[in-house]
Short mmCIF file of C-alpha atoms in Angstrom, two decimals:
data_model
loop_
_atom_site.label_atom_id
_atom_site.label_comp_id
_atom_site.label_asym_id
_atom_site.label_seq_id
_atom_site.Cartn_x
_atom_site.Cartn_y
_atom_site.Cartn_z
CA MET A 9 -0.11 0.44 -0.02
CA ASP A 10 1.69 4.31 -0.49
CA GLU A 11 1.53 6.44 1.52
CA LEU A 12 -1.71 7.84 -0.49
CA THR A 13 -3.22 4.66 -0.76
CA GLU A 14 -3.24 4.69 2.98
CA GLN A 15 -3.65 7.81 4.54
CA ALA A 16 -7.05 7.42 2.82
CA GLU A 17 -7.85 4.48 3.69
CA HIS A 18 -6.53 6.19 7.71
CA ASP A 19 -9.30 8.91 6.53
CA ALA A 20 -11.60 7.26 5.94
CA ARG A 21 -11.71 5.33 9.18
CA ILE A 22 -11.94 8.41 10.40
CA LEU A 23 -15.21 9.69 8.81
CA GLY A 24 -16.61 6.38 9.58
CA ARG A 25 -15.56 6.59 13.62
CA SER A 26 -17.03 10.38 13.79
CA LEU A 27 -20.45 8.92 12.29
CA GLY A 28 -21.12 5.65 13.61
CA LEU A 29 -19.63 3.62 10.80
CA THR A 30 -18.03 0.82 10.21
CA ARG A 31 -15.62 0.71 6.78
CA ARG A 32 -17.49 -1.61 5.12
CA GLN A 33 -20.46 0.14 6.18
CA LEU A 34 -18.90 3.74 5.13
CA LEU A 35 -17.66 2.57 2.24
CA ALA A 36 -21.08 0.67 0.39
CA ALA A 37 -21.87 5.02 0.80
CA THR A 38 -18.42 6.15 -0.86
CA THR A 39 -15.74 6.47 -2.13
CA GLY A 40 -11.90 7.04 -0.65
CA MET A 41 -10.87 9.50 -2.32
CA ALA A 42 -14.59 11.28 -0.50
CA ALA A 43 -14.54 10.12 2.34
CA ALA A 44 -11.36 11.63 2.73
CA ALA A 45 -12.01 14.81 1.72
CA ALA A 46 -15.36 14.62 3.96
CA VAL A 47 -12.46 14.24 7.29
CA GLY A 48 -12.87 18.15 7.21
CA LEU A 49 -15.76 18.52 8.40
CA ALA A 50 -17.00 15.38 10.63
CA GLY A 51 -17.07 15.99 13.80
CA GLY A 52 -15.44 13.63 16.35
CA HIS A 53 -11.98 13.61 17.46
CA THR A 54 -9.65 12.19 14.89
CA HIS A 55 -6.47 9.30 15.44
CA ALA A 56 -2.94 11.46 15.48
CA HIS A 57 -1.33 10.66 12.09
CA ALA A 58 1.42 12.02 10.99
CA THR A 59 2.82 10.15 7.04
CA PRO A 60 6.70 8.69 7.86
CA ALA A 61 7.55 12.11 5.20
CA ALA A 62 5.83 15.09 7.77
CA ALA A 63 5.72 13.71 10.76
CA SER A 64 7.99 16.12 12.52
CA GLY A 65 7.74 16.02 16.40
CA GLY A 66 7.92 19.35 16.90
CA ASN A 67 10.49 20.82 20.19
CA GLY A 68 11.77 18.02 20.05
CA VAL A 69 9.60 16.18 21.62
CA LEU A 70 10.28 12.13 20.80
CA VAL A 71 6.86 10.48 21.42
CA PRO A 72 4.69 13.72 20.38
CA PRO A 73 0.73 14.24 23.17
CA GLY A 74 -1.84 12.16 20.17
CA LYS A 75 0.85 8.68 20.11
CA ARG A 76 0.64 8.68 23.67
CA GLY A 77 -0.42 5.60 25.17
CA ILE A 78 -1.10 3.03 27.67
CA ILE A 79 -1.84 -0.65 27.28
CA LEU A 80 -4.81 -2.11 29.73
CA TYR A 81 -3.13 -4.47 31.09
CA THR A 82 -0.53 -2.08 33.48
CA VAL A 83 -3.74 -1.20 35.33
CA ARG A 84 -5.65 -5.03 35.24
CA ASP A 85 -6.02 -4.70 38.99
CA ALA A 86 -8.16 -1.37 38.64
CA VAL A 87 -10.72 -2.68 35.79
CA GLY A 88 -11.25 -5.80 37.83
CA ARG A 89 -11.75 -4.18 40.97
CA ASN A 90 -14.81 -4.89 42.55
CA PRO A 91 -16.36 -1.35 43.37
CA LEU A 92 -18.61 -2.95 46.30
CA THR A 93 -16.51 -4.52 48.33
CA THR A 94 -13.41 -1.33 47.67
CA ASP A 95 -12.46 1.58 48.70
CA PRO A 96 -15.03 4.40 47.01
CA SER A 97 -12.09 6.82 46.44
CA LEU A 98 -9.89 3.64 44.14
CA PRO A 99 -11.07 3.74 39.97
CA SER A 100 -12.33 0.77 39.53
CA GLY A 101 -13.68 -0.67 35.70
CA PHE A 102 -12.89 1.20 32.12
CA LYS A 103 -15.17 3.82 32.91
CA ALA A 104 -13.57 5.03 36.26
CA VAL A 105 -10.35 4.26 34.34
CA PHE A 106 -11.01 5.28 30.81
CA GLU A 107 -10.93 8.98 33.33
CA GLU A 108 -8.07 9.11 35.43
CA LEU A 109 -6.30 8.03 32.29
CA ALA A 110 -7.52 10.93 30.13
CA LYS A 111 -6.52 13.59 33.64
CA MET A 112 -3.02 12.53 33.74
CA GLY A 113 -2.72 12.76 30.13
CA TYR A 114 -2.71 9.56 27.36
CA LYS A 115 -4.45 9.39 24.34
CA GLN A 116 -4.18 6.11 22.98
CA ILE A 117 -5.63 2.92 24.92
CA GLU A 118 -4.42 -0.34 24.33
CA PHE A 119 -7.20 -3.55 25.46
CA ALA A 120 -6.26 -5.70 26.92
CA GLY A 121 -8.89 -7.83 26.20
CA TYR A 122 -12.86 -6.24 27.47
CA ASN A 123 -13.27 -7.90 30.74
CA GLN A 124 -14.23 -6.05 34.39
CA ASN A 125 -15.30 -6.50 37.60
CA ALA A 126 -19.89 -7.29 36.83
CA ASN A 127 -20.41 -4.62 39.39
CA SER A 128 -18.67 -1.96 37.12
CA PRO A 129 -20.55 0.35 35.44
CA GLY A 130 -21.02 -1.57 32.26
CA GLY A 131 -21.34 -5.08 34.30
CA ASN A 132 -20.97 -7.11 30.95
CA VAL A 133 -18.47 -5.56 27.90
CA ASN A 134 -16.96 -8.35 26.17
CA ASN A 135 -19.84 -7.82 23.61
CA VAL A 136 -21.07 -5.77 20.34
CA ALA A 137 -22.85 -3.89 22.81
CA GLY A 138 -20.80 -3.52 25.47
CA ALA A 139 -18.43 -2.22 22.70
CA GLN A 140 -20.48 0.65 21.80
CA LEU A 141 -20.51 1.64 24.87
CA LEU A 142 -16.67 1.74 25.73
CA ARG A 143 -16.88 4.30 22.93
CA THR A 144 -19.09 6.30 24.14
CA TRP A 145 -16.52 6.09 26.91
CA LEU A 146 -13.73 6.98 25.17
CA ASP A 147 -14.63 9.72 23.46
CA ASP A 148 -15.89 11.02 26.92
CA ASN A 149 -12.57 11.77 27.65
CA GLY A 150 -10.67 12.42 24.49
CA LEU A 151 -9.01 9.58 24.79
CA GLU A 152 -8.49 6.57 21.45
CA ALA A 153 -8.03 3.57 21.10
CA GLU A 154 -5.61 1.84 18.84
CA GLY A 155 -5.34 -2.89 19.37
CA ASN A 156 -6.45 -5.28 21.90
CA HIS A 157 -4.57 -8.40 23.16
CA GLY A 158 -7.15 -10.64 22.02
CA SER A 159 -6.89 -14.24 19.61
CA ILE A 160 -5.24 -14.92 15.96
CA PRO A 161 -7.03 -18.25 15.22
CA SER A 162 -3.43 -20.51 14.05
CA VAL A 163 -5.30 -21.83 10.92
CA VAL A 164 -7.55 -21.17 8.19
CA ASN A 165 -10.56 -22.49 7.86
CA ASP A 166 -14.79 -20.67 7.18
CA ALA A 167 -15.06 -20.68 11.00
CA THR A 168 -11.93 -19.00 12.64
CA LEU A 169 -11.99 -16.51 9.06
CA ALA A 170 -15.87 -15.24 11.10
CA GLN A 171 -14.58 -15.78 14.48
CA PHE A 172 -11.95 -12.99 12.78
CA ASP A 173 -14.34 -10.90 11.13
CA ALA A 174 -16.16 -10.60 14.73
CA GLN A 175 -13.22 -9.43 15.90
CA CYS A 176 -13.27 -6.95 13.52
CA GLU A 177 -16.34 -6.01 13.94
CA ILE A 178 -15.31 -4.75 17.75
CA ALA A 179 -12.11 -3.70 16.71
CA ASN A 180 -14.48 -0.70 13.90
CA ILE A 181 -16.68 0.17 16.66
CA LEU A 182 -14.29 0.64 18.98
CA GLY A 183 -12.05 3.79 16.53
CA PHE A 184 -8.87 0.79 16.13
CA GLY A 185 -6.23 1.39 13.78
CA HIS A 186 -4.29 -2.39 14.96
CA ILE A 187 -6.05 -5.66 16.08
CA GLY A 188 -3.54 -7.96 17.72
CA THR A 189 -2.07 -10.31 19.97
CA GLY A 190 -0.40 -10.29 23.15
CA ASN A 191 1.48 -13.97 20.74
CA ASP A 192 4.55 -14.46 19.05
CA PRO A 193 2.71 -15.74 16.01
CA THR A 194 4.54 -19.15 17.00
CA ARG A 195 6.81 -20.02 20.07
CA SER A 196 8.91 -22.73 17.68
CA SER A 197 12.41 -22.50 16.71
CA TYR A 198 11.87 -23.95 13.62
CA LEU A 199 11.77 -22.91 10.04
CA ALA A 200 8.71 -25.21 8.93
CA ASP A 201 6.83 -23.57 11.91
CA TRP A 202 7.12 -19.93 11.45
CA GLN A 203 6.81 -20.70 7.25
CA THR A 204 3.22 -22.34 8.71
CA ALA A 205 2.65 -19.06 10.94
CA ALA A 206 3.53 -16.89 8.26
CA GLU A 207 0.59 -18.08 5.56
CA VAL A 208 -1.49 -17.95 8.46
CA TRP A 209 -0.66 -14.13 9.42
CA ASN A 210 -0.64 -12.81 5.46
CA THR A 211 -4.22 -14.37 5.33
CA PHE A 212 -5.67 -12.93 8.15
CA GLY A 213 -3.20 -9.54 7.66
CA GLU A 214 -5.34 -9.08 4.55
CA ARG A 215 -8.38 -10.26 5.61
CA ALA A 216 -7.53 -6.99 8.66
CA ALA A 217 -6.75 -4.72 6.01
CA SER A 218 -10.39 -5.11 4.45
CA HIS A 219 -11.89 -4.50 7.78
CA GLY A 220 -9.44 -1.05 7.43
CA LEU A 221 -7.07 -2.06 10.10
CA LYS A 222 -3.44 -3.12 9.92
CA LEU A 223 -2.69 -6.37 11.72
CA TYR A 224 0.45 -7.08 14.59
CA THR A 225 2.00 -8.54 16.14
CA HIS A 226 3.72 -8.63 19.88
CA ASN A 227 6.99 -10.25 20.62
CA HIS A 228 9.34 -11.71 23.63
CA ASP A 229 11.65 -12.32 23.79
CA GLN A 230 12.51 -15.95 22.43
CA ALA A 231 10.97 -14.13 18.31
CA TYR A 232 14.28 -12.60 19.17
CA SER A 233 16.59 -15.59 19.01
CA PHE A 234 17.83 -17.31 16.55
CA LEU A 235 15.85 -20.24 13.68
CA LEU A 236 16.65 -23.15 13.94
CA ASP A 237 16.84 -23.43 9.94
CA SER A 238 20.34 -25.81 8.96
CA GLY A 239 22.72 -28.42 9.67
CA PRO A 240 22.51 -31.66 10.95
CA LEU A 241 18.55 -33.12 11.71
CA ASP A 242 17.30 -34.32 15.47
CA ALA A 243 15.74 -36.88 15.53
CA ALA A 244 12.59 -35.99 14.71
CA GLY A 245 13.68 -34.37 12.18
CA ASN A 246 14.72 -30.91 13.27
CA PRO A 247 16.83 -28.54 11.72
CA THR A 248 19.55 -28.51 15.05
CA ARG A 249 21.59 -25.40 13.13
CA SER A 250 21.19 -21.53 12.50
CA SER A 251 22.33 -19.93 8.85
CA GLY A 252 21.88 -16.80 11.47
CA LEU A 253 18.64 -15.20 10.71
CA ARG A 254 16.58 -14.02 13.86
CA ARG A 255 13.32 -16.45 14.31
CA LEU A 256 10.60 -12.87 14.01
CA GLU A 257 14.18 -10.75 11.20
CA TRP A 258 12.33 -14.31 8.26
CA PHE A 259 9.19 -13.42 9.65
CA LEU A 260 8.85 -10.21 8.77
CA GLN A 261 10.95 -11.14 5.47
CA HIS A 262 8.35 -13.77 4.17
CA THR A 263 4.97 -11.93 5.29
CA ASP A 264 3.56 -9.37 2.95
CA PRO A 265 4.41 -5.85 4.20
CA ASN A 266 0.76 -4.50 3.29
CA TYR A 267 -0.66 -6.82 5.42
CA VAL A 268 1.53 -8.17 8.16
CA TYR A 269 2.40 -5.41 11.40
CA LEU A 270 4.33 -5.82 14.40
CA GLU A 271 4.29 -4.00 17.72
CA MET A 272 8.03 -4.09 19.71
CA ASP A 273 8.10 -4.66 23.26
CA VAL A 274 11.84 -2.78 23.83
CA TYR A 275 11.77 -3.99 27.56
CA TRP A 276 11.80 -7.86 26.14
CA ALA A 277 14.03 -6.48 22.99
CA HIS A 278 16.09 -6.13 25.56
CA VAL A 279 16.40 -9.16 27.24
CA ALA A 280 17.09 -10.62 24.15
CA GLN A 281 20.33 -8.55 23.09
CA HIS A 282 21.29 -9.74 26.97
CA ARG A 283 20.52 -13.73 26.11
CA TYR A 284 20.74 -14.57 22.90
CA GLN A 285 24.32 -13.65 21.98
CA SER A 286 25.71 -16.53 19.52
CA PHE A 287 24.68 -18.73 16.70
CA THR A 288 25.50 -21.87 15.85
CA ALA A 289 26.29 -22.17 12.29
CA PRO A 290 25.44 -25.50 10.06
CA ASP A 291 28.50 -25.96 9.74
CA GLY A 292 29.44 -26.47 14.13
CA SER A 293 31.20 -23.07 14.72
CA VAL A 294 29.53 -20.47 17.34
CA VAL A 295 29.54 -17.06 15.61
CA GLU A 296 29.06 -13.91 17.84
CA ASP A 297 25.62 -12.06 16.74
CA TRP A 298 24.45 -8.97 18.64
CA PHE A 299 21.18 -8.32 18.30
CA ASP A 300 20.41 -4.16 17.99
CA PRO A 301 16.58 -3.67 17.95
CA ALA A 302 16.67 0.31 17.36
CA GLY A 303 18.43 -1.12 14.14
CA LEU A 304 15.77 -3.67 12.80
CA VAL A 305 12.77 -0.98 13.58
CA ALA A 306 15.29 1.44 11.28
CA GLU A 307 15.76 -1.15 8.00
CA GLN A 308 11.31 -1.02 8.10
CA THR A 309 10.11 1.38 10.76
CA THR A 310 6.61 1.72 9.15
CA ARG A 311 6.13 -2.39 10.14
CA PHE A 312 6.55 -1.10 12.91
CA PRO A 313 3.28 1.24 13.50
CA LEU A 314 3.34 0.22 17.53
CA PHE A 315 6.11 -0.50 20.94
CA HIS A 316 5.42 -1.08 24.31
CA ALA A 317 7.26 1.55 26.52
CA LYS A 318 8.12 -0.53 28.08
CA ASP A 319 11.50 0.04 30.77
CA GLY A 320 13.42 -2.42 32.80
CA ALA A 321 16.73 -1.93 35.66
CA ARG A 322 20.15 -3.99 34.48
CA ASN A 323 20.06 -6.64 37.04
CA ASP A 324 21.92 -10.45 36.82
CA SER A 325 19.71 -12.17 36.14
CA ALA A 326 19.33 -14.43 33.20
CA ALA A 327 17.36 -11.58 31.93
CA GLY A 328 20.11 -8.90 32.56
CA TYR A 329 16.65 -6.87 32.97
CA SER A 330 13.79 -6.19 35.54
CA ILE A 331 10.36 -4.37 34.89
CA VAL A 332 10.62 -0.84 35.90
CA PRO A 333 8.06 2.19 35.60
CA PHE A 334 8.72 3.75 32.38
CA GLY A 335 12.24 7.26 33.15
CA ALA A 336 13.33 4.46 35.82
CA GLY A 337 15.05 2.46 34.10
CA ASP A 338 18.54 1.68 32.48
CA ILE A 339 16.71 1.25 28.65
CA ASP A 340 18.44 4.10 26.47
CA TYR A 341 15.19 4.98 24.78
CA THR A 342 15.71 8.92 23.88
CA THR A 343 18.90 7.20 21.84
CA PHE A 344 16.18 4.48 20.09
CA PHE A 345 13.85 7.68 19.46
CA GLN A 346 16.29 8.88 17.80
CA ARG A 347 17.58 6.12 15.84
CA ILE A 348 14.51 4.24 15.05
CA GLY A 349 13.43 7.41 12.49
CA ALA A 350 9.71 8.32 11.17
CA LYS A 351 9.67 10.56 14.51
CA GLY A 352 6.42 11.47 15.16
CA TYR A 353 4.83 8.13 13.66
CA HIS A 354 5.04 5.85 16.01
CA ASN A 355 1.94 4.86 18.57
CA ALA A 356 3.94 3.80 22.33
CA MET A 357 2.10 2.26 24.38
CA TYR A 358 3.56 2.23 28.55
CA GLU A 359 3.28 -1.66 30.08
CA GLN A 360 4.67 -3.05 33.68
CA ASP A 361 2.79 -5.61 33.65
CA ASN A 362 3.95 -5.40 37.52
CA ALA A 363 2.94 -2.21 38.02
CA SER A 364 0.09 -2.89 41.10
CA SER A 365 3.16 -3.70 43.38
CA VAL A 366 6.75 -2.23 42.54
CA PRO A 367 8.14 -0.42 43.76
CA MET A 368 5.47 -0.92 46.61
CA ALA A 369 2.99 -2.99 46.60
CA SER A 370 -0.25 -1.14 46.75
CA PRO A 371 -4.54 -0.83 45.54
CA SER A 372 -3.19 2.82 43.76
CA MET A 373 -0.16 1.61 42.60
CA SER A 374 -1.01 0.94 39.37
CA LEU A 375 -2.11 4.33 38.15
CA GLU A 376 0.18 6.22 40.57
CA ASN A 377 3.29 4.45 38.65
CA ALA A 378 1.04 5.18 34.96
CA ALA A 379 0.95 8.74 35.91
CA SER A 380 4.92 8.82 36.90
CA SER A 381 5.59 6.64 33.71
CA TYR A 382 3.59 9.25 30.92
CA ALA A 383 5.31 12.25 32.89
CA ASN A 384 8.99 10.38 31.72
CA LEU A 385 7.97 9.71 28.41
CA ALA A 386 6.53 12.94 27.55
CA ALA A 387 10.06 14.09 28.51
CA LEU A 388 11.44 12.51 25.92
CA ARG A 389 13.14 14.77 24.08
CA GLY A 390 15.96 14.34 21.38
#
């Protein structure tokens, strides 16, 4: 998809959101060019958008205000809190949490599923009517939903295509720009399994595009370990050595850049840098190879529309890092954002898996960490 086509798709989605239409409904009523021309007449908020060529992030701001987000997994304790049995001064459920996050300055939300405590306003919102209610609360607080860590089917058939279409319809109600998963395409080390995954993801990526969405996969450190694709076979017939390609590097090379995208978890990418520094070549020699997360992104930066801005403090563990509030760790985010190119294009979602307990356990800690982490994300200059 060229830049003009991508802009038209984006603008059509914005108009659909303003009119309360899905992309399919909108395209049935107008052409993409007419939709783009009408955007200026439509009310409501829109997705912050900057093309790679035009983005500048004025005044040295590395993550523009409209691109500062949070994945709700970070504050899952607050989303799941029972308002009938906990301190009434503590936000509980999606509605109250959205209000708190908007006050902090966040503009973007990434969901981690659609479940909350049944006693929270709205009750069970994991359905179409619930999505419509969630959208109302997002709009009321000037928030934009960018994606969800859902489930991408591992096989393609009529049932899984229908299941995926239903996810996409929910995504369109919520106004997503992207739809994805919190899992790697496959956790296998072997080339054959990654070949299968690439075929599946190309199919669902094209399907997502028909709904006006970008399909993305979220990485963990193992996805940047070396692919076993050569050398002697083991007893099960699997290769035991590597040509030197990392799993996600191969995946990027063998999936359609128009349909398949990545959300780099910057923390896990740095754990991979620490853990996976050499591979056994086909001839049996050990080859050192240092992983450069920012370098991988810079090579094809528009394939990484989303990041998890998760910070880590160096330690002596096998992972090399422990998860800490954003800005309290040792990952050099200033240099990272300076190096990846397309300034202002990427959506940075703050994540902290242990936000409710680090630096100390407290019913309010996850939201306190969200506030301080937003300030540190906003302060990045370069």
